[in-house]
GROMACS .gro file of C-alpha atoms in nm:
model
  332
    1MET     CA    1  -2.367   1.928   3.068
    2ALA     CA    2  -2.032   1.880   2.893
    3THR     CA    3  -1.720   1.932   3.097
    4ARG     CA    4  -1.550   2.263   3.022
    5LEU     CA    5  -1.185   2.363   3.024
    6SER     CA    6  -1.252   2.575   3.332
    7ASP     CA    7  -1.387   2.267   3.517
    8VAL     CA    8  -1.060   2.082   3.454
    9ALA     CA    9  -0.861   2.386   3.566
   10ALA     CA   10  -1.060   2.417   3.890
   11ARG     CA   11  -1.016   2.047   3.975
   12ALA     CA   12  -0.643   2.054   3.900
   13GLY     CA   13  -0.592   2.385   4.083
   14VAL     CA   14  -0.430   2.554   3.783
   15SER     CA   15  -0.523   2.820   3.529
   16VAL     CA   16  -0.726   2.755   3.215
   17LYS     CA   17  -0.417   2.854   3.015
   18THR     CA   18  -0.214   2.581   3.186
   19VAL     CA   19  -0.475   2.319   3.100
   20SER     CA   20  -0.471   2.437   2.739
   21ASN     CA   21  -0.092   2.415   2.730
   22VAL     CA   22  -0.100   2.057   2.858
   23ILE     CA   23  -0.366   1.953   2.605
   24ASN     CA   24  -0.166   2.106   2.320
   25ASP     CA   25   0.154   1.944   2.447
   26TYR     CA   26   0.338   2.270   2.494
   27PRO     CA   27   0.689   2.251   2.641
   28HIS     CA   28   0.798   2.399   2.974
   29ILE     CA   29   0.521   2.230   3.173
   30THR     CA   30   0.653   2.057   3.484
   31ALA     CA   31   0.590   1.685   3.519
   32ARG     CA   32   0.398   1.747   3.844
   33THR     CA   33   0.164   2.002   3.681
   34ARG     CA   34   0.112   1.785   3.376
   35ALA     CA   35   0.022   1.486   3.595
   36LYS     CA   36  -0.233   1.695   3.791
   37VAL     CA   37  -0.400   1.820   3.474
   38GLU     CA   38  -0.407   1.477   3.311
   39ALA     CA   39  -0.559   1.328   3.627
   40ALA     CA   40  -0.829   1.595   3.625
   41ILE     CA   41  -0.902   1.533   3.255
   42ALA     CA   42  -0.939   1.161   3.323
   43ALA     CA   43  -1.155   1.212   3.633
   44LEU     CA   44  -1.393   1.450   3.455
   45ASP     CA   45  -1.382   1.258   3.124
   46TYR     CA   46  -1.303   1.584   2.945
   47LYS     CA   47  -1.310   1.569   2.563
   48PRO     CA   48  -1.107   1.845   2.395
   49ASN     CA   49  -1.275   2.034   2.111
   50VAL     CA   50  -1.084   1.890   1.815
   51SER     CA   51  -1.218   2.144   1.565
   52ALA     CA   52  -1.112   2.437   1.782
   53ARG     CA   53  -0.768   2.287   1.834
   54SER     CA   54  -0.729   2.235   1.461
   55LEU     CA   55  -0.813   2.597   1.389
   56ARG     CA   56  -0.557   2.717   1.645
   57LYS     CA   57  -0.281   2.490   1.519
   58GLY     CA   58  -0.361   2.519   1.151
   59ARG     CA   59  -0.351   2.137   1.139
   60SER     CA   60  -0.591   1.857   1.224
   61ASP     CA   61  -0.329   1.581   1.279
   62PHE     CA   62  -0.543   1.358   1.053
   63ILE     CA   63  -0.421   1.222   0.722
   64ALA     CA   64  -0.611   1.014   0.466
   65LEU     CA   65  -0.508   0.687   0.305
   66ALA     CA   66  -0.695   0.620  -0.020
   67ILE     CA   67  -0.658   0.261  -0.145
   68PRO     CA   68  -0.846   0.050  -0.403
   69GLU     CA   69  -0.962  -0.229  -0.170
   70MET     CA   70  -0.978  -0.269   0.205
   71GLY     CA   71  -1.054  -0.641   0.160
   72SER     CA   72  -0.731  -0.708  -0.027
   73PRO     CA   73  -0.476  -0.872   0.206
   74TYR     CA   74  -0.196  -0.662   0.058
   75PHE     CA   75  -0.377  -0.331   0.111
   76ALA     CA   76  -0.500  -0.442   0.453
   77GLU     CA   77  -0.141  -0.512   0.562
   78LEU     CA   78  -0.022  -0.186   0.405
   79GLY     CA   79  -0.299   0.011   0.578
   80ALA     CA   80  -0.203  -0.137   0.913
   81GLU     CA   81   0.163  -0.044   0.860
   82ILE     CA   82   0.077   0.312   0.756
   83SER     CA   83  -0.150   0.350   1.060
   84ARG     CA   84   0.132   0.232   1.287
   85ALA     CA   85   0.384   0.465   1.121
   86ALA     CA   86   0.147   0.760   1.164
   87LYS     CA   87   0.060   0.672   1.523
   88ARG     CA   88   0.429   0.679   1.616
   89ARG     CA   89   0.423   1.043   1.506
   90GLY     CA   90   0.099   1.132   1.684
   91ILE     CA   91  -0.107   1.128   1.363
   92THR     CA   92  -0.440   0.954   1.297
   93VAL     CA   93  -0.514   0.787   0.962
   94LEU     CA   94  -0.858   0.791   0.798
   95ILE     CA   95  -0.891   0.515   0.535
   96ASP     CA   96  -1.098   0.558   0.218
   97GLN     CA   97  -1.176   0.279  -0.031
   98THR     CA   98  -1.188   0.393  -0.394
   99GLU     CA   99  -1.259   0.049  -0.548
  100GLY     CA  100  -1.042   0.166  -0.837
  101GLU     CA  101  -1.326   0.386  -0.969
  102SER     CA  102  -1.248   0.706  -1.158
  103ALA     CA  103  -1.507   0.915  -0.973
  104ALA     CA  104  -1.381   0.805  -0.632
  105GLU     CA  105  -1.020   0.871  -0.730
  106ARG     CA  106  -1.119   1.215  -0.864
  107PHE     CA  107  -1.269   1.289  -0.521
  108VAL     CA  108  -0.928   1.208  -0.370
  109LEU     CA  109  -0.749   1.438  -0.613
  110ASP     CA  110  -0.997   1.716  -0.537
  111GLY     CA  111  -0.873   1.720  -0.178
  112MET     CA  112  -1.126   1.482  -0.022
  113ARG     CA  113  -1.251   1.612   0.311
  114GLY     CA  114  -1.163   1.978   0.326
  115GLN     CA  115  -1.029   2.092   0.661
  116LEU     CA  116  -1.066   1.749   0.820
  117ILE     CA  117  -0.733   1.619   0.688
  118ASP     CA  118  -0.384   1.762   0.645
  119GLY     CA  119  -0.271   1.543   0.355
  120ILE     CA  120  -0.329   1.224   0.155
  121ILE     CA  121  -0.144   0.901   0.079
  122PHE     CA  122  -0.299   0.773  -0.244
  123SER     CA  123  -0.273   0.444  -0.436
  124PRO     CA  124  -0.445   0.519  -0.771
  125LEU     CA  125  -0.573   0.251  -1.005
  126ALA     CA  126  -0.803   0.414  -1.262
  127THR     CA  127  -0.651   0.762  -1.289
  128ALA     CA  128  -0.441   0.824  -1.601
  129PRO     CA  129  -0.090   0.966  -1.552
  130ALA     CA  130  -0.192   1.284  -1.740
  131LYS     CA  131  -0.465   1.353  -1.485
  132LEU     CA  132  -0.221   1.301  -1.200
  133THR     CA  133   0.011   1.552  -1.362
  134SER     CA  134  -0.261   1.816  -1.392
  135ALA     CA  135  -0.434   1.750  -1.058
  136ASP     CA  136  -0.466   2.031  -0.804
  137THR     CA  137  -0.547   1.863  -0.474
  138GLY     CA  138  -0.501   2.166  -0.254
  139LYS     CA  139  -0.347   1.920  -0.008
  140PRO     CA  140  -0.004   1.759   0.019
  141LEU     CA  141  -0.021   1.417  -0.146
  142VAL     CA  142   0.210   1.115  -0.171
  143LEU     CA  143   0.153   0.851  -0.439
  144LEU     CA  144   0.199   0.477  -0.397
  145GLY     CA  145   0.243   0.227  -0.677
  146GLU     CA  146   0.356   0.208  -1.036
  147ARG     CA  147   0.196   0.521  -1.178
  148PRO     CA  148   0.447   0.803  -1.240
  149ALA     CA  149   0.433   1.108  -1.018
  150GLY     CA  150   0.445   1.335  -1.322
  151GLY     CA  151   0.686   1.574  -1.153
  152GLN     CA  152   0.418   1.702  -0.915
  153PHE     CA  153   0.381   1.456  -0.628
  154ASP     CA  154   0.620   1.257  -0.414
  155ARG     CA  155   0.601   0.882  -0.473
  156VAL     CA  156   0.701   0.561  -0.294
  157ALA     CA  157   0.700   0.241  -0.501
  158VAL     CA  158   0.879  -0.086  -0.564
  159ASP     CA  159   1.070  -0.121  -0.892
  160SER     CA  160   0.812  -0.352  -1.047
  161VAL     CA  161   1.004  -0.392  -1.372
  162GLN     CA  162   1.317  -0.521  -1.199
  163ALA     CA  163   1.119  -0.728  -0.947
  164SER     CA  164   0.921  -0.894  -1.228
  165TYR     CA  165   1.244  -0.953  -1.418
  166ASP     CA  166   1.387  -1.126  -1.110
  167ALA     CA  167   1.075  -1.339  -1.059
  168THR     CA  168   1.074  -1.454  -1.422
  169THR     CA  169   1.451  -1.512  -1.425
  170HIS     CA  170   1.408  -1.738  -1.123
  171LEU     CA  171   1.162  -1.954  -1.319
  172ILE     CA  172   1.400  -1.962  -1.615
  173SER     CA  173   1.682  -2.073  -1.384
  174LEU     CA  174   1.473  -2.380  -1.300
  175GLY     CA  175   1.485  -2.488  -1.664
  176ARG     CA  176   1.132  -2.373  -1.746
  177HIS     CA  177   1.072  -2.248  -2.102
  178ARG     CA  178   0.694  -2.206  -2.139
  179ILE     CA  179   0.647  -1.941  -1.875
  180ALA     CA  180   0.302  -1.783  -1.859
  181ALA     CA  181   0.204  -1.448  -1.708
  182ILE     CA  182  -0.131  -1.380  -1.541
  183GLY     CA  183  -0.249  -1.022  -1.485
  184VAL     CA  184  -0.117  -0.843  -1.792
  185GLY     CA  185  -0.290  -0.529  -1.920
  186GLY     CA  186  -0.580  -0.334  -1.778
  187THR     CA  187  -0.385  -0.145  -1.512
  188SER     CA  188  -0.049   0.024  -1.478
  189THR     CA  189   0.054  -0.267  -1.257
  190GLY     CA  190  -0.016  -0.515  -1.535
  191ALA     CA  191   0.171  -0.313  -1.795
  192VAL     CA  192   0.478  -0.251  -1.580
  193ARG     CA  193   0.510  -0.609  -1.454
  194ARG     CA  194   0.466  -0.747  -1.806
  195LYS     CA  195   0.758  -0.527  -1.912
  196GLY     CA  196   0.986  -0.696  -1.656
  197TYR     CA  197   0.852  -1.041  -1.750
  198ARG     CA  198   0.922  -0.988  -2.120
  199LYS     CA  199   1.263  -0.837  -2.046
  200ALA     CA  200   1.365  -1.156  -1.862
  201LEU     CA  201   1.244  -1.380  -2.144
  202LYS     CA  202   1.435  -1.174  -2.399
  203ALA     CA  203   1.753  -1.184  -2.190
  204ALA     CA  204   1.728  -1.565  -2.183
  205GLY     CA  205   1.664  -1.588  -2.558
  206ILE     CA  206   1.302  -1.701  -2.510
  207SER     CA  207   1.042  -1.548  -2.742
  208HIS     CA  208   0.732  -1.427  -2.564
  209ASP     CA  209   0.418  -1.614  -2.663
  210ALA     CA  210   0.099  -1.407  -2.666
  211THR     CA  211  -0.110  -1.714  -2.581
  212LEU     CA  212   0.078  -1.740  -2.249
  213GLU     CA  213   0.000  -1.379  -2.149
  214LEU     CA  214  -0.343  -1.357  -1.988
  215ALA     CA  215  -0.525  -1.048  -1.869
  216ALA     CA  216  -0.739  -1.056  -1.556
  217SER     CA  217  -1.059  -0.861  -1.493
  218GLY     CA  218  -0.947  -0.831  -1.131
  219TYR     CA  219  -0.653  -0.934  -0.916
  220HIS     CA  220  -0.839  -1.189  -0.706
  221ARG     CA  221  -0.826  -1.566  -0.649
  222LEU     CA  222  -1.113  -1.634  -0.892
  223ASP     CA  223  -0.938  -1.440  -1.168
  224GLY     CA  224  -0.621  -1.641  -1.114
  225ALA     CA  225  -0.806  -1.973  -1.118
  226MET     CA  226  -0.996  -1.886  -1.437
  227ALA     CA  227  -0.678  -1.774  -1.613
  228MET     CA  228  -0.493  -2.089  -1.506
  229ARG     CA  229  -0.773  -2.311  -1.638
  230GLU     CA  230  -0.751  -2.129  -1.971
  231LEU     CA  231  -0.375  -2.186  -1.982
  232LEU     CA  232  -0.414  -2.555  -1.904
  233ALA     CA  233  -0.657  -2.590  -2.196
  234LEU     CA  234  -0.386  -2.486  -2.444
  235PRO     CA  235  -0.247  -2.756  -2.677
  236GLU     CA  236   0.089  -2.694  -2.507
  237PRO     CA  237   0.029  -2.572  -2.149
  238PRO     CA  238   0.292  -2.375  -1.955
  239ASP     CA  239   0.548  -2.535  -1.726
  240ALA     CA  240   0.565  -2.222  -1.509
  241VAL     CA  241   0.353  -1.916  -1.436
  242PHE     CA  242   0.431  -1.571  -1.298
  243CYS     CA  243   0.123  -1.416  -1.137
  244PHE     CA  244   0.124  -1.040  -1.093
  245ASN     CA  245  -0.002  -1.063  -0.735
  246ASP     CA  246  -0.035  -1.333  -0.471
  247LEU     CA  247  -0.415  -1.362  -0.490
  248LEU     CA  248  -0.389  -1.449  -0.859
  249ALA     CA  249  -0.121  -1.704  -0.769
  250LEU     CA  250  -0.337  -1.864  -0.499
  251GLY     CA  251  -0.621  -1.900  -0.750
  252ALA     CA  252  -0.381  -2.053  -1.001
  253LEU     CA  253  -0.259  -2.303  -0.739
  254ARG     CA  254  -0.619  -2.406  -0.676
  255ALA     CA  255  -0.680  -2.467  -1.047
  256LEU     CA  256  -0.360  -2.671  -1.075
  257ALA     CA  257  -0.464  -2.887  -0.778
  258GLU     CA  258  -0.808  -2.945  -0.932
  259ALA     CA  259  -0.638  -3.055  -1.255
  260GLY     CA  260  -0.427  -3.309  -1.063
  261LEU     CA  261  -0.099  -3.133  -1.147
  262ARG     CA  262   0.194  -3.116  -0.909
  263VAL     CA  263   0.355  -2.790  -0.799
  264PRO     CA  264   0.637  -2.729  -0.872
  265GLN     CA  265   0.715  -3.056  -1.054
  266ASP     CA  266   0.462  -3.000  -1.334
  267VAL     CA  267   0.410  -2.625  -1.306
  268ALA     CA  268   0.614  -2.381  -1.096
  269VAL     CA  269   0.434  -2.071  -0.963
  270VAL     CA  270   0.558  -1.729  -0.849
  271GLY     CA  271   0.346  -1.447  -0.704
  272PHE     CA  272   0.401  -1.085  -0.604
  273ASP     CA  273   0.337  -0.910  -0.266
  274ASP     CA  274   0.417  -1.176  -0.003
  275ILE     CA  275   0.081  -1.175   0.174
  276GLU     CA  276   0.040  -1.395   0.481
  277ASP     CA  277  -0.194  -1.640   0.302
  278GLY     CA  278   0.082  -1.728   0.058
  279ARG     CA  279   0.332  -1.803   0.334
  280TYR     CA  280   0.097  -2.057   0.493
  281HIS     CA  281  -0.053  -2.209   0.179
  282SER     CA  282   0.041  -2.565   0.086
  283PRO     CA  283   0.259  -2.544  -0.114
  284SER     CA  284   0.392  -2.219   0.026
  285LEU     CA  285   0.420  -1.949  -0.238
  286THR     CA  286   0.741  -1.814  -0.390
  287THR     CA  287   0.687  -1.439  -0.427
  288ILE     CA  288   0.830  -1.090  -0.448
  289SER     CA  289   0.834  -0.955  -0.091
  290GLN     CA  290   0.824  -0.577  -0.059
  291ASP     CA  291   0.944  -0.416   0.263
  292THR     CA  292   0.599  -0.287   0.356
  293GLU     CA  293   0.713  -0.139   0.687
  294TRP     CA  294   0.979   0.065   0.504
  295LEU     CA  295   0.723   0.175   0.245
  296ALA     CA  296   0.474   0.288   0.508
  297ASP     CA  297   0.728   0.470   0.724
  298ASN     CA  298   0.873   0.662   0.431
  299ALA     CA  299   0.534   0.748   0.279
  300VAL     CA  300   0.419   0.897   0.610
  301ALA     CA  301   0.750   1.080   0.658
  302LEU     CA  302   0.732   1.232   0.309
  303LEU     CA  303   0.374   1.345   0.360
  304LEU     CA  304   0.439   1.504   0.700
  305ASP     CA  305   0.744   1.679   0.553
  306ARG     CA  306   0.520   1.830   0.284
  307ILE     CA  307   0.256   1.926   0.541
  308ALA     CA  308   0.528   2.110   0.733
  309GLY     CA  309   0.610   2.305   0.416
  310ASN     CA  310   0.936   2.128   0.337
  311GLY     CA  311   1.062   1.939   0.032
  312GLY     CA  312   1.080   2.218  -0.226
  313SER     CA  313   0.916   2.212  -0.568
  314THR     CA  314   1.076   1.894  -0.703
  315HIS     CA  315   0.899   1.565  -0.633
  316ARG     CA  316   1.085   1.289  -0.454
  317ASP     CA  317   1.074   0.930  -0.578
  318LEU     CA  318   1.167   0.657  -0.328
  319THR     CA  319   1.220   0.293  -0.427
  320VAL     CA  320   1.099   0.024  -0.186
  321PRO     CA  321   1.346  -0.257  -0.107
  322TYR     CA  322   1.231  -0.608  -0.202
  323THR     CA  323   1.350  -0.968  -0.198
  324LEU     CA  324   1.254  -1.280  -0.390
  325GLN     CA  325   1.126  -1.523  -0.127
  326ILE     CA  326   1.180  -1.873  -0.266
  327ARG     CA  327   0.937  -2.127  -0.123
  328GLU     CA  328   0.776  -2.460  -0.209
  329SER     CA  329   0.586  -2.347  -0.521
  330THR     CA  330   0.918  -2.332  -0.708
  331GLY     CA  331   1.098  -2.602  -0.512
  332GLY     CA  332   1.234  -2.394  -0.227
   0.00000   0.00000   0.00000
C-alpha cells in the first residue's frame, strides 16, 4: 500500500499539516522540524501527489520546450542550458520535438498538454508569422529565433542580420570576392541570414551572384556537402563560403577535403552557432557564437514572469549577445 501523508506525520511526530507545509516549501518551518519530516519522507519513500499539489498551487512547476530537432547539436546544447536555467528556479522542463512540421507546431500553439504545463518556450520553423500573431495558446509563451513575435509573445533571439553581416565582412576582409552562401531560402533563418550576407556584399561594393547562393533542403552535414559540391562544379568556384549553420559548414569542409582543396588557402569557411563539433574539427571552424547560457536564462526568466502574471500587454524582445569566433577555417 502506498505511503500516506499521515504515515509520514506519525513517523516524524508532527501533524499532517506540518508535513504538507514542508512538502510545499512553506516558510516559518524550523530547520529541526524540516529535517525530521524530510528524514521520514526518505525513510518511507513517500511520493507526493503531484496532481493534487498542482491543483492547490494553481501551477504544475513544469514548462515545455518545443524545438525542431533534438538530434541537432545546437538544439541539444540549448535544451541543456534551458533545463539548467529552469532547474535553478525549481522548474522542470519537458522537451517536445516538432521536426519543423506545421501540425506539430500547431499543437504547440494550441497549448500542448493542458494542465500539465505552466508555459512554453517555442522555436518555430514552419509556422508563418501571421499565424503566430493570431495564435491563442491559452498559456504563456516565449519565442526563440528569427520569426517576429507579432506584438503578442515575448521573444529572445540573436540579431541574425547583423551577425551574418559580420561573418561575411570577415571573409571580405581576407580579400575574398567570390563569397558563396549556403542555406538561403526555405526558412525564416535562411531569409534573415541572407539579408545580412547581401548587406555586407553591398557595403563592400560586391554584387551578389545568384549562382553563389544555394538553398538547402535541411541544415545538416549532408546538405552542406551537396551544396559545396555544386559550388565547386561552377566554371568559377567561390573562394569563400558563409554557411548559415555549423552543420552545413562541417559538410562543406568535408566536400572541400574530398576535392583536394585547402582551407582556408583555397576556400575560407564560416559557420553559425558555435557547436562543439566545430571547435574540435580540423580545421577548427570560424563561426558566430551566440551566448546560449544568456539566451536560456533570459527565456526562462521571461516565461516565469509571464506565468506569475507580470510583464503587461506589450511583448518584450531581447537580443542575444554574440561574438565572431575566428579559427583555422579562415586562418585564425
